[in-house]
Short mmCIF file of C-alpha atoms in Angstrom, two decimals:
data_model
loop_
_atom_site.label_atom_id
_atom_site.label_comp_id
_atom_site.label_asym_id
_atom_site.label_seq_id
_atom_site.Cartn_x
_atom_site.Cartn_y
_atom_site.Cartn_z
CA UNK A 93 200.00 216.72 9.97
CA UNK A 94 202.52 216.72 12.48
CA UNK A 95 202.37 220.22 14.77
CA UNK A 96 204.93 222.91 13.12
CA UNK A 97 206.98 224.91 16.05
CA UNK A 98 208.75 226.85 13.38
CA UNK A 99 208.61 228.66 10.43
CA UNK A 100 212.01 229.21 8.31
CA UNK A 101 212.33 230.95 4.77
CA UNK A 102 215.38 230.47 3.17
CA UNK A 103 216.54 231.60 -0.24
CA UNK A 104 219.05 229.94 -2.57
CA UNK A 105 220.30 229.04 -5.85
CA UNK A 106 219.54 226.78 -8.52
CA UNK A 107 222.91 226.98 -11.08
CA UNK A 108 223.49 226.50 -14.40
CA UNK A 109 223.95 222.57 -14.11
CA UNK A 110 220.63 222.36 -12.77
CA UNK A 111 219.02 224.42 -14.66
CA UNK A 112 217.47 221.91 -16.45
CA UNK A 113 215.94 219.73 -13.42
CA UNK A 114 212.10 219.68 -12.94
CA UNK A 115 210.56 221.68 -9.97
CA UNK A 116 209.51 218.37 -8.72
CA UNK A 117 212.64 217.34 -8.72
CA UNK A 118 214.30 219.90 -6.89
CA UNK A 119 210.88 219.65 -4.56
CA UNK A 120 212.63 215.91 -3.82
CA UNK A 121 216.11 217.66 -3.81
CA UNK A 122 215.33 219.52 -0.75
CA UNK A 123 213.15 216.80 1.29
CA UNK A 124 215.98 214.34 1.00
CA UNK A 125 218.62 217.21 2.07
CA UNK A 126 216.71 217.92 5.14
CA UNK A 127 216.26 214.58 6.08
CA UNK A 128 220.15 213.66 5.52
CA UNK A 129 220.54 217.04 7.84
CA UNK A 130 218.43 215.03 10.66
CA UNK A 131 216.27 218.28 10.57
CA UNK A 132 212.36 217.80 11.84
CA UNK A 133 210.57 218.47 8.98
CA UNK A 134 206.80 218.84 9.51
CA UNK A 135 204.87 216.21 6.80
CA UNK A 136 200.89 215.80 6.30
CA UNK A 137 198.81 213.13 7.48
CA UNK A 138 197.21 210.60 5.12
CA UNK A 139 198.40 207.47 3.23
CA UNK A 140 201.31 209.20 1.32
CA UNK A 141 202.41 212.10 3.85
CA UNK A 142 204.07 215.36 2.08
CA UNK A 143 206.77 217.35 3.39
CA UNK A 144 205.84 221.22 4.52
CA UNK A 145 208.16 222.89 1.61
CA UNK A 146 206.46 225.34 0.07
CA UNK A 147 207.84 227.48 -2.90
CA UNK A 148 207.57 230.99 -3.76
CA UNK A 149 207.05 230.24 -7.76
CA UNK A 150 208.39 227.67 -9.58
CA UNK A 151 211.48 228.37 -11.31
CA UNK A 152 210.27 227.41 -15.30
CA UNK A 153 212.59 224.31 -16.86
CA UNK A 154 215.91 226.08 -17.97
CA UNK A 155 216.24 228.72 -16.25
CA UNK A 156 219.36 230.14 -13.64
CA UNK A 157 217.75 231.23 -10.27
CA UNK A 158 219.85 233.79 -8.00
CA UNK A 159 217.50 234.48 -5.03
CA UNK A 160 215.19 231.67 -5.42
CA UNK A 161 212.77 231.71 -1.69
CA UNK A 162 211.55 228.63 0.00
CA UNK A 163 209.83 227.96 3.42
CA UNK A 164 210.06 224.84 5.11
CA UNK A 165 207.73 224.15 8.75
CA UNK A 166 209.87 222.25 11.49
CA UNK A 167 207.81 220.05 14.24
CA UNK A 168 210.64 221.37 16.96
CA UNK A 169 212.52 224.70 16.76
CA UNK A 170 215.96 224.49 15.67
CA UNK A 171 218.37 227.61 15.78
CA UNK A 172 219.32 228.90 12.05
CA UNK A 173 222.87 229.26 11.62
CA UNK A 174 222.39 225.31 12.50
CA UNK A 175 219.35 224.97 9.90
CA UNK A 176 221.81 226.86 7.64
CA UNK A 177 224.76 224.72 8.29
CA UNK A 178 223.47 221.43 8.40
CA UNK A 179 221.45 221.80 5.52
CA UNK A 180 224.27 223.39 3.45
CA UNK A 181 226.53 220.32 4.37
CA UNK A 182 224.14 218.48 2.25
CA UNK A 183 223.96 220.25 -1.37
CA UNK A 184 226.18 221.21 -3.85
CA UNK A 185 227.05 224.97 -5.06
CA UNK A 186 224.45 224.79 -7.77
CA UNK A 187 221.53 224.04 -5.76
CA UNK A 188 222.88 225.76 -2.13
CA UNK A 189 221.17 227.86 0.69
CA UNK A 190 222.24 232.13 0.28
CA UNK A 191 220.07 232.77 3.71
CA UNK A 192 217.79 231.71 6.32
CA UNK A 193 215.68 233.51 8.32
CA UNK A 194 212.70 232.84 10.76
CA UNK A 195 208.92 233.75 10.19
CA UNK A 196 205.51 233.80 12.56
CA UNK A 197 203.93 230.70 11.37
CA UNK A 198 200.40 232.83 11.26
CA UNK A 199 201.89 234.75 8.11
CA UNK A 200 199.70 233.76 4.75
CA UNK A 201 200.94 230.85 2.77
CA UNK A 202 204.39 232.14 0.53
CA UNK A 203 203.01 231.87 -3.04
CA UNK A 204 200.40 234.99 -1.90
CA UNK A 205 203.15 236.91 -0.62
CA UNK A 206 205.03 237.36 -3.83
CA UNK A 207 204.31 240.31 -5.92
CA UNK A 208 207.40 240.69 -8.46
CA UNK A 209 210.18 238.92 -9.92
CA UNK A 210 213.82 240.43 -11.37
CA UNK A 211 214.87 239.03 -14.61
CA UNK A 212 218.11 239.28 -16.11
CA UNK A 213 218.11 238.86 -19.84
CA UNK A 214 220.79 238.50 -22.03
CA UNK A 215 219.70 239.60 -25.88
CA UNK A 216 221.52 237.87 -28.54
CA UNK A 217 221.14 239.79 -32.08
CA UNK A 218 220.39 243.37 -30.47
CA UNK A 219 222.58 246.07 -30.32
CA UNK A 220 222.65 248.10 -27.41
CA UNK A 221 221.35 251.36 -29.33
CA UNK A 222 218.11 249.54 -30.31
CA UNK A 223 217.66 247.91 -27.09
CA UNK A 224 217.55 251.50 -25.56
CA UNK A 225 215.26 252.30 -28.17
CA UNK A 226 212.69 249.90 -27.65
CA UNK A 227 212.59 250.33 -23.91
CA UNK A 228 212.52 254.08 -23.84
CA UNK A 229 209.53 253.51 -26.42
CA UNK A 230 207.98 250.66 -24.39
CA UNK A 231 208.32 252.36 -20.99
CA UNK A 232 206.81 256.09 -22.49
CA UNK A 233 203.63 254.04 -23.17
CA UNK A 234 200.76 254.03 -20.72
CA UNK A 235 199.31 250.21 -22.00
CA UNK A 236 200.65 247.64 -24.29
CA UNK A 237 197.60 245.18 -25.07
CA UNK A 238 199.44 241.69 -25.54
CA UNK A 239 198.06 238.69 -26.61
CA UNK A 240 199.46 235.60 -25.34
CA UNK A 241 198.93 232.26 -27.38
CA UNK A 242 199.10 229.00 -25.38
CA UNK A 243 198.81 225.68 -27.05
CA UNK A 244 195.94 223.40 -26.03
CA UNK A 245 194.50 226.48 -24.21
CA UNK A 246 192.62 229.93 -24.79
CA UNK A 247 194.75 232.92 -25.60
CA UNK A 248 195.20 235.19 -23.05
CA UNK A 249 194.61 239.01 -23.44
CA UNK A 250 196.64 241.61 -20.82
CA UNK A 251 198.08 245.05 -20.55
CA UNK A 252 201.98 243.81 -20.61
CA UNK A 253 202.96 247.33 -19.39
CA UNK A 254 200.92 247.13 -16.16
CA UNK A 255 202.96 244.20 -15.10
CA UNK A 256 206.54 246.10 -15.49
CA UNK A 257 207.42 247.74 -12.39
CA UNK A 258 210.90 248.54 -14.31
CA UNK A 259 213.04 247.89 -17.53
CA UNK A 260 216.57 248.94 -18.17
CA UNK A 261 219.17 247.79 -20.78
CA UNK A 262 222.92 247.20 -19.92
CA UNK A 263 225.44 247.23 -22.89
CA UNK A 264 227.52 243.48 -22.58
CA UNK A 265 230.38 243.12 -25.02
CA UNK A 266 228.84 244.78 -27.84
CA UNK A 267 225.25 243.07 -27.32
CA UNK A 268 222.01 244.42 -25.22
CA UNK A 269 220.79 242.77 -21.89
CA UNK A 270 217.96 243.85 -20.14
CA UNK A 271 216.84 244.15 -16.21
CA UNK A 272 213.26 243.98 -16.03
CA UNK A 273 211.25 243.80 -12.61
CA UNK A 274 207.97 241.95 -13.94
CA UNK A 275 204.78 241.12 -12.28
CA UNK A 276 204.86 237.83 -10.55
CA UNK A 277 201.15 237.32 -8.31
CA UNK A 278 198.17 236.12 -8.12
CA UNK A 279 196.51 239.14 -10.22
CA UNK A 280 199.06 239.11 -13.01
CA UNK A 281 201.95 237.24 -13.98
CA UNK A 282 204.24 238.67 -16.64
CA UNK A 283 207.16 235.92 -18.44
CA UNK A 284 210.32 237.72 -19.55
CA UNK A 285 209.73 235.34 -22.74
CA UNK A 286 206.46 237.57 -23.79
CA UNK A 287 208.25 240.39 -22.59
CA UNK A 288 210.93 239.42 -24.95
CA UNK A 289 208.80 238.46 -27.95
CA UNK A 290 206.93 241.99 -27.75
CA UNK A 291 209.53 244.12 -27.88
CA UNK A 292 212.22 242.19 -29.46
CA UNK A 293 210.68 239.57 -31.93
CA UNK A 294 214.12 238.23 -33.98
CA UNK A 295 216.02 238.34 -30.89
CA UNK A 296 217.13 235.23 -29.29
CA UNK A 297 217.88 234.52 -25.43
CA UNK A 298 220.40 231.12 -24.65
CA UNK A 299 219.30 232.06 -21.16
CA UNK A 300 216.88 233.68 -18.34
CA UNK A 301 218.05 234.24 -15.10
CA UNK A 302 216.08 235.25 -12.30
CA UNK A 303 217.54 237.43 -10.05
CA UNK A 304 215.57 237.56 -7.02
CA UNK A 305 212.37 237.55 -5.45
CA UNK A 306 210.03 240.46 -4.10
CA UNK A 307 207.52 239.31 -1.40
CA UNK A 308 205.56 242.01 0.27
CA UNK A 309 206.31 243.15 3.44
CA UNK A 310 204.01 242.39 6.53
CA UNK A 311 202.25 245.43 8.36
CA UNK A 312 203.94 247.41 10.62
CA UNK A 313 202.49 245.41 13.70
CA UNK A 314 203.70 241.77 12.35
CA UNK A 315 207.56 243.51 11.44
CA UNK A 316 207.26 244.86 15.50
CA UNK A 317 205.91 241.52 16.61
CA UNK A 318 208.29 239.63 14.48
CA UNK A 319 211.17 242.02 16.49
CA UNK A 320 210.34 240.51 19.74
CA UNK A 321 211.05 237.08 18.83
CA UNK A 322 207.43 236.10 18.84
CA UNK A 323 206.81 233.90 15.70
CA UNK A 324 203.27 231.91 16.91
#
């Protein structure tokens, strides 16, 4: 693997007409977008070298992402309003850089960072009034046991209400959407689908858009480290 100098996370958007492209593909999206921005992207050794782009989660086939997060390792440091720039000369509005920002390349990889992920749900076939019901009932509980069938694979048994930090519903032209804040690590993962089929069972979703990303913070000493301008 070539040597990274430096460590930039950038967030961005994948839009409704590419909501329907693999992760894969937008994995290819981004290499080839770098490489048309002449920026030094780090790649492994071996017969077929990979390009350091690691993703927060993967963004699941069909769904909008609004603060989607992304880290790419550069073999020479490069200043980010012209990482931001040059790469954003190279997409299009529905797959486009929001922000860029530089971390210490000693941080853990970016998938173990992320703890939870904000969903916005539009509910088609649920009336505001029994939205708020259902969440006001969900949310008073202290566990919801939830069994989750997968096909080809074992069922899978959690507490759904451990892995929703929070749950609100927002009247939209005479139908219910919700904002949930759902689990999204290593420990538990939480889908807004099961979160949809517990508590609303006939409703129907056209789409799921996630909102953002939550990563958790460094310590204290990293954040004052970080401050300096010290990123080793």
């Amino acid at each position: 693997m070539s040597e990274a100098r430096q460590r930039i996370r950038a967030r961005f958007r994948k839009g409704e007409r590419v909501r329907h492209i693999s992760h894969l593909d937008v994995l290819r999206y981004w290499e080839r977008a770098i490489r048309r921005a002449e920026l030094p992207l780090c790649y492994s050794q071996g017969f077929t070298p990979h390009p350091k782009i690691a993703f927060a989660a993967p963004l699941p086939l069909g769904f909008i992402g609004e603060g989607e997060i992304m880290e790419v390792l550069l073999e020479e440091r490069v200043p980010l309003d012209r990482f931001a720039a040059d790469l954003s000369a190279q997409t299009t509005a529905d797959l486009e850089i929001r922000e860029a920002s530089e971390v210490a390349l000693g941080l853990p990889a970016l998938p173990t960072l992320l703890r939870w992920a904000d969903y916005r749900i539009p509910l088609e076939g649920v009336t505001p009034e029994h939205a708020i019901e259902s969440v006001n009932a969900f949310l008073a509980t202290e566990t919801f046991p939830w069994r989750q069938e997968r096909e080809g694979k074992k069922a899978r048994e959690y507490d759904l209400r451990a892995g929703v930090a929070s749950l609100t519903t927002t009247d939209v032209e005479g139908s219910a959407a919700l904002d949930a804040r759902l689990s999204c690590g290593q420990e538990l993962t939480v889908r807004p689908e099961q979160l949809v089929a517990a508590l609303f069972p006939t409703a129907t979703v056209e789409r799921y858009v996630r909102a953002g990303l939550v990563l958790e913070e460094p310590s204290a000493a990293l954040r004052a480290w970080r401050e300096k301008g010290r990123y080793e």
